[in-house]
mmCIF file of C-alpha atoms in Angstrom:
data_model
loop_
_atom_site.group_PDB
_atom_site.id
_atom_site.type_symbol
_atom_site.label_atom_id
_atom_site.label_comp_id
_atom_site.label_asym_id
_atom_site.label_seq_id
_atom_site.Cartn_x
_atom_site.Cartn_y
_atom_site.Cartn_z
ATOM 1 C CA MET I 12 100.054 112.060 102.139
ATOM 2 C CA THR I 13 97.108 113.036 104.319
ATOM 3 C CA PRO I 14 94.440 110.474 105.352
ATOM 4 C CA ALA I 15 92.027 112.150 102.911
ATOM 5 C CA GLU I 16 94.547 111.831 100.062
ATOM 6 C CA THR I 17 95.174 108.190 100.971
ATOM 7 C CA ALA I 18 91.440 107.434 100.977
ATOM 8 C CA SER I 19 91.042 109.291 97.700
ATOM 9 C CA SER I 20 93.830 107.221 96.082
ATOM 10 C CA GLN I 21 91.890 104.047 96.881
ATOM 11 C CA GLN I 22 88.548 105.256 95.538
ATOM 12 C CA LYS I 23 86.944 103.949 92.370
ATOM 13 C CA PRO I 24 88.874 104.868 89.228
ATOM 14 C CA LYS I 25 87.641 107.592 86.906
ATOM 15 C CA ALA I 26 85.615 106.375 83.919
ATOM 16 C CA SER I 27 88.750 106.675 81.762
ATOM 17 C CA GLU I 28 90.906 104.699 84.228
ATOM 18 C CA THR I 29 90.712 100.914 84.306
ATOM 19 C CA VAL I 30 92.400 99.039 87.106
ATOM 20 C CA PHE I 31 93.535 95.515 86.343
ATOM 21 C CA ARG I 32 94.621 93.234 89.186
ATOM 22 C CA LEU I 33 96.756 90.113 88.841
ATOM 23 C CA ILE I 34 97.693 87.908 91.795
ATOM 24 C CA TYR I 35 100.314 85.212 91.326
ATOM 25 C CA LYS I 36 102.352 82.866 93.459
ATOM 26 C CA SER I 37 105.769 81.322 92.856
ATOM 27 C CA ARG I 38 108.517 79.491 94.643
ATOM 28 C CA SER I 39 111.752 81.380 95.269
ATOM 29 C CA ARG I 40 114.897 79.940 93.720
ATOM 30 C CA VAL I 41 117.079 82.453 95.584
ATOM 31 C CA PRO I 42 119.360 80.565 98.021
ATOM 32 C CA ALA I 43 118.512 81.276 101.662
ATOM 33 C CA GLU I 44 121.977 82.686 102.378
ATOM 34 C CA ASN I 45 121.536 85.329 99.621
ATOM 35 C CA ARG I 46 117.826 85.982 100.127
ATOM 36 C CA GLU I 47 117.895 89.192 102.195
ATOM 37 C CA THR I 48 120.302 91.021 99.884
ATOM 38 C CA GLU I 49 118.721 89.677 96.700
ATOM 39 C CA LEU I 50 115.204 90.589 97.842
ATOM 40 C CA GLY I 51 116.393 94.100 98.632
ATOM 41 C CA ASN I 52 117.779 94.373 95.086
ATOM 42 C CA ILE I 53 114.606 92.940 93.529
ATOM 43 C CA PHE I 54 112.434 95.249 95.581
ATOM 44 C CA SER I 55 114.414 98.390 94.713
ATOM 45 C CA VAL I 56 114.380 97.699 90.967
ATOM 46 C CA ALA I 57 110.735 96.590 90.945
ATOM 47 C CA ARG I 58 109.578 99.631 92.890
ATOM 48 C CA ARG I 59 111.329 102.008 90.466
ATOM 49 C CA LYS I 60 109.968 100.238 87.365
ATOM 50 C CA ASN I 61 106.473 99.810 88.813
ATOM 51 C CA THR I 62 106.265 103.470 89.823
ATOM 52 C CA ALA I 63 107.287 104.553 86.317
ATOM 53 C CA GLN I 64 104.473 102.436 84.847
ATOM 54 C CA GLY I 65 101.804 103.288 87.433
ATOM 55 C CA ILE I 66 101.818 99.789 88.931
ATOM 56 C CA THR I 67 101.034 99.320 92.630
ATOM 57 C CA GLY I 68 100.626 96.199 94.717
ATOM 58 C CA ALA I 69 101.935 94.032 97.507
ATOM 59 C CA LEU I 70 104.453 91.206 97.744
ATOM 60 C CA LEU I 71 104.194 88.630 100.500
ATOM 61 C CA LEU I 72 107.043 86.324 101.463
ATOM 62 C CA TYR I 73 106.712 83.097 103.403
ATOM 63 C CA ASP I 74 109.504 80.534 103.586
ATOM 64 C CA ASP I 75 110.423 79.881 99.943
ATOM 65 C CA TRP I 76 107.174 81.291 98.549
ATOM 66 C CA PHE I 77 106.190 84.590 96.939
ATOM 67 C CA ALA I 78 102.663 85.841 96.357
ATOM 68 C CA GLN I 79 102.297 89.187 94.644
ATOM 69 C CA THR I 80 99.438 91.446 93.652
ATOM 70 C CA LEU I 81 100.016 93.850 90.761
ATOM 71 C CA GLU I 82 97.479 96.631 90.036
ATOM 72 C CA GLY I 83 97.343 99.143 87.190
ATOM 73 C CA ASP I 84 96.811 99.363 83.452
ATOM 74 C CA GLU I 85 96.234 95.845 82.073
ATOM 75 C CA GLY I 86 98.939 96.118 79.424
ATOM 76 C CA ALA I 87 101.523 97.350 81.928
ATOM 77 C CA VAL I 88 100.605 94.667 84.488
ATOM 78 C CA ARG I 89 100.804 91.894 81.892
ATOM 79 C CA LYS I 90 104.152 93.205 80.623
ATOM 80 C CA ILE I 91 105.671 93.129 84.113
ATOM 81 C CA PHE I 92 104.167 89.709 84.792
ATOM 82 C CA ALA I 93 105.680 88.346 81.560
ATOM 83 C CA VAL I 94 109.118 89.419 82.846
ATOM 84 C CA ILE I 95 108.438 87.748 86.215
ATOM 85 C CA GLU I 96 107.420 84.506 84.484
ATOM 86 C CA GLN I 97 110.803 84.407 82.721
ATOM 87 C CA ASP I 98 112.840 85.412 85.794
ATOM 88 C CA GLU I 99 115.076 82.509 86.866
ATOM 89 C CA ARG I 100 114.594 83.487 90.528
ATOM 90 C CA HIS I 101 110.976 82.265 90.318
ATOM 91 C CA ASP I 102 109.812 78.684 89.913
ATOM 92 C CA GLY I 103 106.278 77.412 89.381
ATOM 93 C CA VAL I 104 104.738 80.822 88.655
ATOM 94 C CA GLU I 105 100.954 80.476 88.803
ATOM 95 C CA VAL I 106 98.192 83.080 88.411
ATOM 96 C CA ARG I 107 95.741 82.919 91.334
ATOM 97 C CA GLU I 108 93.362 85.730 90.250
ATOM 98 C CA GLU I 109 93.242 88.260 87.437
ATOM 99 C CA GLY I 110 90.790 90.750 85.997
ATOM 100 C CA PRO I 111 89.423 94.284 86.156
ATOM 101 C CA VAL I 112 88.563 95.694 89.583
ATOM 102 C CA GLU I 113 86.749 98.775 90.816
ATOM 103 C CA ALA I 114 89.725 100.286 92.635
ATOM 104 C CA ARG I 115 93.306 99.725 93.693
ATOM 105 C CA VAL I 116 93.540 98.244 97.164
ATOM 106 C CA PHE I 117 97.331 98.572 97.458
ATOM 107 C CA ALA I 118 97.849 102.105 96.190
ATOM 108 C CA ARG I 119 100.484 102.738 98.902
ATOM 109 C CA TRP I 120 101.733 99.210 99.629
ATOM 110 C CA SER I 121 104.952 97.644 98.416
ATOM 111 C CA MET I 122 105.966 94.536 100.302
ATOM 112 C CA ALA I 123 105.343 92.545 103.478
ATOM 113 C CA LYS I 124 106.551 89.372 105.149
ATOM 114 C CA VAL I 125 103.749 86.957 105.973
ATOM 115 C CA GLY I 126 103.629 86.248 109.701
ATOM 116 C CA GLU I 127 103.162 82.803 111.194
ATOM 117 C CA HIS I 128 99.565 81.658 111.691
ATOM 118 C CA GLY I 129 97.779 84.159 113.902
ATOM 119 C CA GLU I 130 100.685 86.604 113.920
ATOM 120 C CA PRO I 131 100.699 89.942 112.062
ATOM 121 C CA ASP I 132 102.370 90.417 108.719
ATOM 122 C CA ILE I 133 105.488 92.620 108.755
ATOM 123 C CA PRO I 134 105.729 95.494 106.239
ATOM 124 C CA LEU I 135 109.206 95.738 104.704
ATOM 125 C CA ILE I 136 111.255 98.420 102.974
ATOM 126 C CA ALA I 137 114.341 98.173 100.785
ATOM 127 C CA THR I 138 117.646 99.387 102.211
ATOM 128 C CA LYS I 139 121.213 99.435 100.880
ATOM 129 C CA ASN I 140 121.908 96.186 102.745
ATOM 130 C CA GLY I 141 118.705 94.296 101.889
ATOM 131 C CA VAL I 142 115.254 94.446 103.406
ATOM 132 C CA ALA I 143 114.272 95.994 106.754
ATOM 133 C CA GLU I 144 111.103 96.175 108.834
ATOM 134 C CA ALA I 145 108.851 99.196 108.206
ATOM 135 C CA ALA I 146 106.109 100.828 110.277
ATOM 136 C CA ALA I 147 102.843 98.889 110.279
ATOM 137 C CA ARG I 148 99.742 100.281 108.566
ATOM 138 C CA GLY I 149 96.104 99.321 108.994
ATOM 139 C CA SER I 150 94.304 97.456 106.238
ATOM 140 C CA THR I 151 90.852 97.653 104.649
ATOM 141 C CA PRO I 152 88.402 94.740 104.281
ATOM 142 C CA GLU I 153 89.187 94.489 100.532
ATOM 143 C CA GLN I 154 92.930 94.461 101.262
ATOM 144 C CA GLU I 155 92.331 91.659 103.760
ATOM 145 C CA ARG I 156 90.364 89.673 101.138
ATOM 146 C CA VAL I 157 93.204 89.973 98.618
ATOM 147 C CA LEU I 158 95.821 89.283 101.301
ATOM 148 C CA ALA I 159 93.888 86.116 102.232
ATOM 149 C CA VAL I 160 94.338 84.858 98.651
ATOM 150 C CA MET I 161 98.035 85.690 98.881
ATOM 151 C CA ARG I 162 98.435 84.081 102.320
ATOM 152 C CA ASP I 163 96.669 80.925 101.170
ATOM 153 C CA SER I 164 99.040 80.745 98.200
ATOM 154 C CA THR I 165 102.186 81.064 100.315
ATOM 155 C CA ARG I 166 101.139 78.963 103.276
ATOM 156 C CA GLY I 167 100.269 75.883 101.294
ATOM 157 C CA TYR I 168 96.545 76.103 100.602
ATOM 158 C CA GLY I 169 96.372 75.652 96.861
ATOM 159 C CA ARG I 170 100.116 75.431 96.267
ATOM 160 C CA GLY I 171 99.464 72.465 94.043
ATOM 161 C CA TYR I 172 102.640 70.714 95.206
#
């Protein structure tokens, strides 16, 4: 995709298109020794299902915590979130933000590992053997605002525990 196409995909939706964003956090119940392989499986299945339903977003991982942003049609986002809430690999699922937004901010994002304080986040891709590091991409101010909510959720600010 060219830079112009990328910018265009993050523009305001057409009048007929409504973008709904939901940000949640949860604690991973996947044992540490199985985490890399299991996350690769989760990511592969989620990416296929999300693409089929027009859902985009980002998933941040930090220690035992997930924070995910889902963007798309409200009905589709809520349907996927309902599945996540029932998934035994998640514990303490909590919505951090939800509602209509002017545009998708993660139209081309999938997943990232949250870096330690002051260090960069690491974009990840699914592979046959789990999850691997991907090439870094720049971020927009709105992406950084949403990522701040996600980082706060995974790093302990507002965990509620």
